[in-house]
Amino acid sequence: MGLDIQHTQFTADDYQRFGERLERNLERLRQTLAVPGFGEGAGSLGAELELYIVDRQGRPALLNTELQAAAGDPQLTLELNRYNLEYNLTPVAAAGDPLRALEQEILHKLRELRRLAAERDARIVPIGILPTLQLQDFGPSCLTGKQRFAALVEQLIARRGRQFRIDINGRHPLQLEMDDITLEGANTSFQVHHRVDPRHFADTFNAMQAVTPLAVAIAGNSPTLFGHCLWQETRIPLFKQSIDTRLPDRYSWNEPARVNFGQGWVRREAAELFVEAVRLYRPLLPVCAEALAASDDPPQPPQLPELQLHQSTVWLWNRPVYDATGGGHLRIEMRSLPAGPTAADMVANAAFLIGMAEGLRPNINSWLPALPFNFAEHNFYRAAQYGLDARLVWPRDRQCACEEQPAAAIIAAMLPVARRGLVAIGIDEAAISHYLSIIERRLANGQTGARWQLARLAQSGADTRPGTADLQAMLEAYMERSIGNDPVAEWPL
């Protein structure tokens, strides 16, 4: 999203000019969204898949620029740390069997990238957090040599100073301090994009927020960091804390965390979320694009580059996206799902999340009064912490007050809702049954990626933290099964 960056230092004039551009962007966005028919049309799905590069010992391999150059694929982009890459997958129409197309593209891209990595004695892993990471894998030496990343690091450190504090509870609690933000690169995700009709954006976004905790609970794949067994989705607290610029002062006002679940339900329209991002968060990268033409002939949706750049530095778990291409449209970017374990699992997670949101959307306004926003936020973090063992606050029906219920029971009850939602957006019945059956088997077997990793580590018999050899052995078994693309619910221990 946004512009490339050519420098890392900015002046007060840069921030003032950028702020003025943001306001102009917001006004043009409001005007564009008010144009009758804007963004209407066929829905689509897309995704970004973040990956690890590892050597023969399962340790991070600093090869991302080399592999990108060898691939010569414009869809393959660099990530913050030198052992991470990201594929921007091809958007597909949300009708017929887009899910199978998405899975097949993932498999094709991974095969080619694995071939290139093998030529360099390396391997590719889709996993939420690499279990073999060590503290020495972070810091300036691991940062990808791209000005945008250098500028982002510089500005976040300038806001916070040093000492980004990590404090995550779990079986083996972890507390440490980092001098920079490169620990953010430990998190790899499968970020799904869903094009939404602007007329239904607020309802769809609210429904997506409400059901995201359920998808996180069933999709967990990030249970360890530095040998500490932590949350089922350790990515969630780690990402938030690793780039948290807020200084701990109970007597001072602080802007909300730049990584967060949101500030409340959307009241009327998508523009609220874009305005909120501008009003609540100070710009990090105040780089203005060349001046855009005041009007086009024929009129075209504006690019809004400053707004897109600013949005790329506010990391909501569900983020609104404005895109001027193809006549212009709005998307919801779902950022909470982890990478891995397999292509089949990732697409099933996306299908379940989108299906639940679309199935709930028609009734969302009569349903939301039973789920205040702070309860939804509570659910998000408890689902990340405990996975299928979480107890979440959920309405039993539209007339009933909220009460705590087991996450697994809520997920089972929402499977028909997900099926209804996928039918509503035009997905073939056979595809729906195939991908939702992956979720059903995971639920029935009680085996997510996170649970499989922890159970595999427990086979060592150690009551203390797993050692290096245990983590490497688990990762080897994980990679072998991941390549086979059998859903994680079926993996043996």
XYZ file of C-alpha atoms in Angstrom:
493
model
C 0.000 0.000 0.000
C 1.138 3.521 -0.713
C 4.372 4.944 -2.002
C 7.956 3.852 -1.934
C 10.152 5.919 0.385
C 13.372 7.607 -0.677
C 14.528 9.071 2.653
C 14.194 8.445 6.396
C 14.349 11.921 7.963
C 11.418 14.340 7.867
C 10.868 17.984 8.821
C 7.941 19.784 10.429
C 7.077 21.143 6.983
C 6.899 17.579 5.649
C 4.345 16.667 8.307
C 2.304 19.821 7.749
C 2.182 19.314 3.981
C 1.322 15.640 4.390
C -1.459 16.473 6.852
C -2.953 18.913 4.364
C -2.800 16.256 1.652
C -4.524 13.763 3.963
C -7.411 16.154 4.461
C -7.742 16.641 0.715
C -7.618 12.866 0.239
C -10.404 12.399 2.776
C -12.593 14.949 1.038
C -12.004 13.291 -2.347
C -12.768 9.922 -0.778
C -16.097 11.200 0.568
C -16.979 12.615 -2.858
C -16.023 9.370 -4.581
C -18.007 7.174 -2.215
C -21.036 9.408 -2.765
C -21.019 8.824 -6.548
C -24.037 6.610 -7.380
C -22.916 3.119 -8.288
C -19.327 3.476 -7.057
C -17.801 0.118 -6.210
C -20.846 -1.917 -7.149
C -20.338 -5.056 -9.168
C -19.011 -8.563 -8.824
C -17.210 -9.403 -5.623
C -13.665 -10.731 -5.560
C -11.205 -12.446 -3.245
C -7.468 -11.967 -2.954
C -4.734 -12.700 -0.458
C -1.183 -11.968 0.650
C 0.872 -14.907 1.914
C 3.905 -14.204 4.094
C 6.599 -16.875 4.263
C 9.795 -17.860 6.072
C 13.048 -18.860 4.385
C 15.084 -21.380 6.415
C 18.323 -23.311 5.956
C 18.860 -27.063 6.270
C 18.876 -26.800 10.069
C 15.548 -24.965 10.078
C 17.190 -21.672 11.013
C 16.385 -18.360 9.285
C 18.194 -17.891 5.971
C 18.808 -14.278 4.879
C 17.972 -14.812 1.225
C 14.842 -12.808 0.462
C 16.392 -10.364 -2.034
C 18.264 -13.173 -3.783
C 15.160 -15.333 -4.115
C 13.055 -12.408 -5.283
C 15.576 -11.617 -7.997
C 15.779 -15.267 -9.076
C 12.000 -15.609 -9.227
C 11.487 -12.519 -11.384
C 7.866 -12.569 -10.268
C 6.185 -9.175 -9.698
C 3.804 -10.852 -7.252
C 6.706 -11.741 -4.925
C 7.690 -8.867 -2.621
C 10.166 -8.280 0.187
C 9.250 -8.183 3.863
C 10.841 -6.353 6.813
C 13.367 -9.071 7.718
C 15.724 -10.706 5.260
C 14.316 -14.190 5.870
C 10.714 -13.293 4.949
C 8.918 -12.920 1.617
C 5.328 -12.190 0.615
C 3.257 -13.338 -2.340
C 0.484 -11.037 -3.535
C -1.870 -13.615 -5.006
C -4.063 -12.996 -8.042
C -7.546 -11.637 -7.202
C -10.323 -13.965 -8.319
C -14.040 -13.376 -8.825
C -16.039 -14.440 -5.762
C -18.301 -16.752 -7.718
C -18.065 -20.362 -8.801
C -14.939 -21.914 -7.281
C -12.528 -19.072 -6.396
C -11.381 -20.970 -3.301
C -9.910 -23.833 -5.319
C -8.241 -21.317 -7.652
C -6.671 -19.578 -4.663
C -5.402 -22.868 -3.223
C -3.959 -23.967 -6.552
C -2.117 -20.681 -7.011
C -0.617 -20.978 -3.524
C 0.586 -24.496 -4.297
C 2.030 -23.412 -7.650
C 3.845 -20.408 -6.182
C 5.223 -22.452 -3.280
C 6.510 -25.189 -5.606
C 8.420 -22.693 -7.715
C 9.791 -20.796 -4.734
C 10.839 -24.041 -3.029
C 12.695 -25.056 -6.180
C 14.612 -21.783 -6.208
C 15.307 -22.040 -2.480
C 16.598 -25.621 -2.829
C 19.154 -24.401 -5.357
C 20.502 -22.229 -2.536
C 20.311 -24.989 0.081
C 17.264 -23.368 1.683
C 13.584 -24.143 2.239
C 10.262 -22.280 2.451
C 7.875 -22.505 5.417
C 4.335 -21.115 5.810
C 3.949 -20.852 9.594
C 2.730 -18.118 11.956
C 5.975 -17.897 13.968
C 9.094 -19.924 13.190
C 9.751 -22.102 16.277
C 13.545 -22.106 15.781
C 13.955 -18.319 16.025
C 16.611 -16.984 18.395
C 17.260 -13.456 19.644
C 20.308 -13.212 17.389
C 17.965 -13.387 14.390
C 16.773 -9.821 15.039
C 18.344 -6.399 14.905
C 19.802 -4.145 12.178
C 21.731 -6.960 10.495
C 18.494 -8.806 9.600
C 16.653 -5.766 8.178
C 15.893 -5.891 4.461
C 17.797 -3.154 2.652
C 14.841 -1.093 1.473
C 14.361 2.581 2.261
C 10.712 2.145 3.211
C 11.640 -0.325 5.958
C 14.510 1.835 7.170
C 12.203 4.862 7.340
C 9.541 2.921 9.227
C 12.072 1.656 11.786
C 13.524 5.134 12.196
C 10.154 6.783 12.775
C 8.815 4.175 15.199
C 12.000 4.391 17.266
C 11.771 8.187 17.189
C 8.273 7.983 18.695
C 9.101 5.431 21.356
C 12.823 5.607 21.922
C 14.465 2.253 22.455
C 13.139 -0.586 24.622
C 10.116 -1.997 22.862
C 8.846 -4.266 25.631
C 7.492 -7.762 25.031
C 5.446 -9.290 27.852
C 3.394 -12.360 26.897
C 1.977 -14.827 29.390
C 1.513 -18.537 28.852
C 2.994 -21.817 30.005
C 6.482 -20.286 29.792
C 5.934 -16.499 30.146
C 8.215 -14.292 28.066
C 9.479 -10.839 29.014
C 12.183 -9.022 27.075
C 13.092 -5.642 25.605
C 14.164 -4.922 22.035
C 16.006 -1.868 20.736
C 14.168 -1.854 17.415
C 11.042 -3.212 15.725
C 12.540 -6.140 13.809
C 10.773 -8.583 16.134
C 7.638 -7.597 14.181
C 9.063 -9.701 11.347
C 8.620 -12.859 13.434
C 4.918 -12.762 12.493
C 3.811 -14.197 9.160
C 0.183 -14.082 8.097
C -2.301 -15.060 5.410
C -4.029 -11.752 4.798
C -7.280 -12.117 2.886
C -8.995 -9.374 0.854
C -12.745 -9.395 0.275
C -14.314 -6.848 -2.073
C -17.491 -5.434 -0.545
C -20.387 -3.475 -2.029
C -20.110 0.038 -0.484
C -23.833 -0.019 0.307
C -23.239 -2.976 2.633
C -19.765 -2.077 3.842
C -20.654 -1.043 7.411
C -22.758 -4.151 8.039
C -20.190 -6.470 6.455
C -17.317 -4.909 8.379
C -19.197 -5.156 11.684
C -20.065 -8.783 10.982
C -16.426 -9.486 10.120
C -15.296 -7.961 13.410
C -17.829 -10.009 15.375
C -16.813 -13.375 13.903
C -13.049 -12.861 13.574
C -12.398 -14.314 17.071
C -14.017 -17.587 15.972
C -11.747 -17.838 12.930
C -8.691 -17.073 15.082
C -9.659 -19.786 17.583
C -9.932 -22.495 14.910
C -6.914 -21.292 12.871
C -4.208 -20.948 15.565
C -0.702 -21.749 14.275
C 1.731 -19.661 16.368
C 2.162 -21.262 19.814
C 5.869 -20.640 20.530
C 8.540 -17.961 20.486
C 12.171 -18.507 21.513
C 11.211 -21.890 22.967
C 8.475 -20.388 25.173
C 5.029 -21.979 24.834
C 2.741 -18.944 24.907
C -0.595 -18.221 23.192
C -2.243 -20.374 20.536
C -1.826 -17.309 18.314
C 1.242 -15.601 19.806
C 1.357 -13.412 16.686
C -1.517 -11.337 18.039
C 0.205 -9.910 21.169
C 3.672 -10.027 19.602
C 2.742 -7.859 16.627
C 0.990 -5.332 18.842
C 3.833 -5.066 21.354
C 6.753 -5.197 18.918
C 5.813 -1.859 17.282
C 3.969 -0.187 20.158
C 5.163 3.432 20.211
C 3.156 4.441 23.268
C 5.220 5.430 26.290
C 3.992 3.947 29.583
C 2.763 7.009 31.509
C -0.526 6.624 33.320
C -0.922 10.406 33.635
C -0.493 11.219 29.930
C -2.827 10.782 26.998
C -1.673 8.303 24.388
C -3.031 7.586 20.948
C -4.441 4.055 20.577
C -1.993 1.301 19.699
C -1.238 1.301 15.975
C -2.002 -2.424 16.016
C -5.501 -2.890 17.389
C -8.923 -4.441 16.953
C -10.715 -1.134 16.407
C -12.547 1.585 18.336
C -16.169 0.500 17.967
C -18.821 -0.689 15.545
C -19.083 1.219 12.259
C -22.182 3.374 12.458
C -23.092 4.182 8.858
C -20.400 3.982 6.164
C -16.847 3.044 5.260
C -15.589 6.641 5.331
C -15.776 6.579 9.143
C -12.863 4.145 9.333
C -10.629 6.196 7.031
C -11.399 9.406 8.937
C -10.748 7.619 12.221
C -7.309 6.474 11.042
C -6.364 10.043 10.126
C -7.790 11.652 13.267
C -6.387 9.145 15.787
C -2.915 8.433 14.430
C -0.120 10.840 13.669
C 1.589 10.164 10.335
C 4.767 8.094 10.431
C 5.920 8.514 6.828
C 4.951 11.997 5.583
C 5.845 11.508 1.933
C 3.642 13.265 -0.614
C 3.094 12.024 -4.133
C 3.348 14.214 -7.157
C 0.270 16.443 -7.464
C -2.653 14.652 -9.069
C -4.779 16.224 -11.775
C -7.782 18.058 -10.395
C -10.120 16.196 -12.755
C -10.024 13.531 -15.430
C -11.827 13.214 -18.729
C -13.692 10.933 -18.370
C -13.778 11.116 -14.572
C -11.811 8.367 -12.836
C -11.620 7.442 -9.137
C -8.739 9.330 -7.500
C -5.610 7.455 -6.380
C -5.381 9.048 -2.866
C -1.726 8.030 -2.368
C -1.183 9.855 0.932
C -4.222 8.215 2.496
C -3.087 4.798 1.270
C 0.404 5.356 2.666
C -0.982 6.461 6.017
C -3.361 3.483 6.125
C -0.372 1.185 5.610
C 1.054 2.376 8.953
C -2.138 1.721 10.947
C -2.395 -2.032 11.381
C -6.013 -2.833 12.225
C -6.703 -6.576 12.386
C -9.549 -5.919 9.941
C -8.585 -2.971 7.770
C -10.606 -1.022 5.179
C -8.959 -0.665 1.772
C -9.853 1.852 -0.926
C -8.602 0.887 -4.397
C -8.937 3.106 -7.474
C -8.261 0.300 -9.971
C -10.973 -1.274 -12.091
C -13.319 1.663 -11.685
C -12.693 1.825 -7.936
C -13.912 -0.330 -5.068
C -13.708 -1.045 -1.335
C -12.249 -4.133 0.315
C -11.895 -5.533 3.801
C -8.402 -6.812 4.516
C -8.489 -9.575 7.138
C -5.090 -9.594 8.835
C -5.557 -11.939 11.789
C -5.165 -15.344 10.097
C -1.747 -17.018 10.354
C 0.325 -18.434 7.534
C 0.098 -22.225 7.255
C -0.022 -25.020 8.016
C -1.066 -25.881 4.424
C -2.616 -24.184 1.426
C -5.809 -26.153 2.046
C -5.958 -25.012 5.681
C -5.380 -21.359 4.825
C -8.103 -21.268 2.191
C -10.485 -23.095 4.525
C -9.802 -20.480 7.231
C -10.571 -17.695 4.758
C -13.744 -19.410 3.558
C -14.985 -19.884 7.118
C -14.297 -16.264 8.090
C -15.851 -14.716 4.979
C -18.773 -17.121 5.066
C -19.593 -16.332 8.689
C -19.448 -12.586 8.037
C -21.618 -12.757 4.917
C -24.061 -15.130 6.591
C -24.438 -12.883 9.626
C -24.533 -9.591 7.698
C -28.260 -9.476 6.804
C -29.213 -9.668 10.503
C -26.261 -7.812 11.991
C -28.138 -4.713 13.129
C -30.639 -6.714 15.200
C -27.838 -8.966 16.459
C -25.192 -6.419 17.537
C -27.074 -4.968 20.552
C -26.458 -8.310 22.260
C -22.672 -7.977 21.701
C -21.148 -4.653 22.797
C -17.911 -3.865 20.987
C -15.723 -4.320 24.061
C -17.038 -7.899 24.327
C -15.990 -8.551 20.723
C -12.528 -7.169 21.467
C -12.337 -9.357 24.584
C -13.251 -12.367 22.436
C -10.495 -11.580 19.951
C -7.698 -11.689 22.516
C -9.097 -14.679 24.420
C -9.431 -16.641 21.166
C -5.810 -15.814 20.331
C -4.696 -16.854 23.816
C -6.617 -20.089 24.316
C -7.764 -21.143 20.837
C -10.425 -23.834 20.936
C -10.219 -23.863 24.748
C -11.318 -20.216 24.937
C -14.577 -19.194 26.539
C -16.079 -16.345 24.552
C -18.922 -13.927 25.235
C -21.646 -14.668 22.694
C -25.415 -14.212 22.311
C -27.408 -17.442 22.325
C -29.964 -15.731 20.116
C -31.004 -12.202 19.190
C -33.293 -11.847 22.192
C -30.854 -13.277 24.747
C -28.180 -11.410 26.683
C -24.563 -12.392 26.157
C -23.026 -15.185 28.154
C -19.760 -17.072 28.176
C -19.733 -20.139 25.966
C -16.995 -22.527 24.773
C -15.419 -21.332 21.541
C -15.731 -24.810 20.026
C -19.505 -24.835 20.608
C -19.938 -21.394 19.033
C -17.861 -22.416 16.003
C -19.987 -25.526 15.519
C -23.138 -23.413 15.648
C -21.714 -20.930 13.116
C -20.823 -23.500 10.448
C -24.346 -23.358 8.916
C -24.137 -19.563 8.968
C -20.831 -19.729 7.073
C -22.375 -22.078 4.520
C -25.299 -19.676 4.037
C -22.943 -16.734 3.569
C -20.774 -18.486 0.971
C -23.892 -19.491 -0.975
C -25.053 -15.865 -0.882
C -21.875 -14.592 -2.585
C -22.075 -17.260 -5.297
C -19.609 -19.967 -4.215
C -20.338 -23.431 -5.612
C -21.911 -25.905 -3.197
C -19.188 -28.508 -3.788
C -16.449 -25.996 -2.933
C -18.314 -24.860 0.175
C -18.691 -28.430 1.414
C -15.031 -29.211 0.728
C -13.528 -26.258 2.587
C -15.984 -26.159 5.468
C -15.396 -29.896 5.952
C -11.755 -29.031 6.689
C -12.953 -26.767 9.508
C -15.406 -29.441 10.691
C -12.674 -32.096 10.881
C -10.359 -29.719 12.714
C -13.104 -29.020 15.205
C -14.015 -32.705 15.595
C -10.385 -33.795 16.054
C -9.504 -30.802 18.215
C -6.303 -30.368 16.221
C -5.245 -26.938 14.977
C -1.751 -26.106 13.789
C -0.905 -24.698 17.211
C -2.196 -27.762 19.037
C -0.282 -30.080 16.704
C 2.961 -28.163 17.302
C 2.521 -28.247 21.081
C 1.575 -31.936 21.114
C 4.611 -32.785 18.957
C 6.868 -30.893 21.372
C 5.282 -32.679 24.339
C 6.453 -36.003 22.915
C 9.960 -35.176 24.090
C 8.655 -35.787 27.628
C 10.334 -32.696 29.040
C 8.408 -30.712 31.656
C 10.525 -27.620 31.021
C 10.826 -25.437 27.955
C 11.570 -27.358 24.737
C 15.207 -27.328 23.690
C 16.749 -26.493 20.332
C 16.745 -30.114 19.165
C 13.059 -30.519 20.100
C 12.085 -27.390 18.185
C 14.089 -28.401 15.131
C 12.594 -31.902 15.104
C 9.087 -30.520 15.382
C 9.728 -28.058 12.546
C 11.094 -30.830 10.301
C 7.946 -32.883 10.846
C 5.795 -29.791 10.263
C 7.513 -28.925 6.971
C 7.190 -32.489 5.656
C 3.447 -32.525 6.297
C 2.921 -28.962 5.091
C 4.372 -29.789 1.675
C 1.957 -32.711 1.376
C -1.013 -30.299 1.752
C -3.049 -32.695 3.880
C -5.130 -30.532 6.265
C -3.622 -30.256 9.736
C -6.606 -32.016 11.329
C -5.339 -35.211 9.691
C -1.692 -34.919 10.673
C -0.404 -37.789 12.818
C 1.846 -37.126 15.777
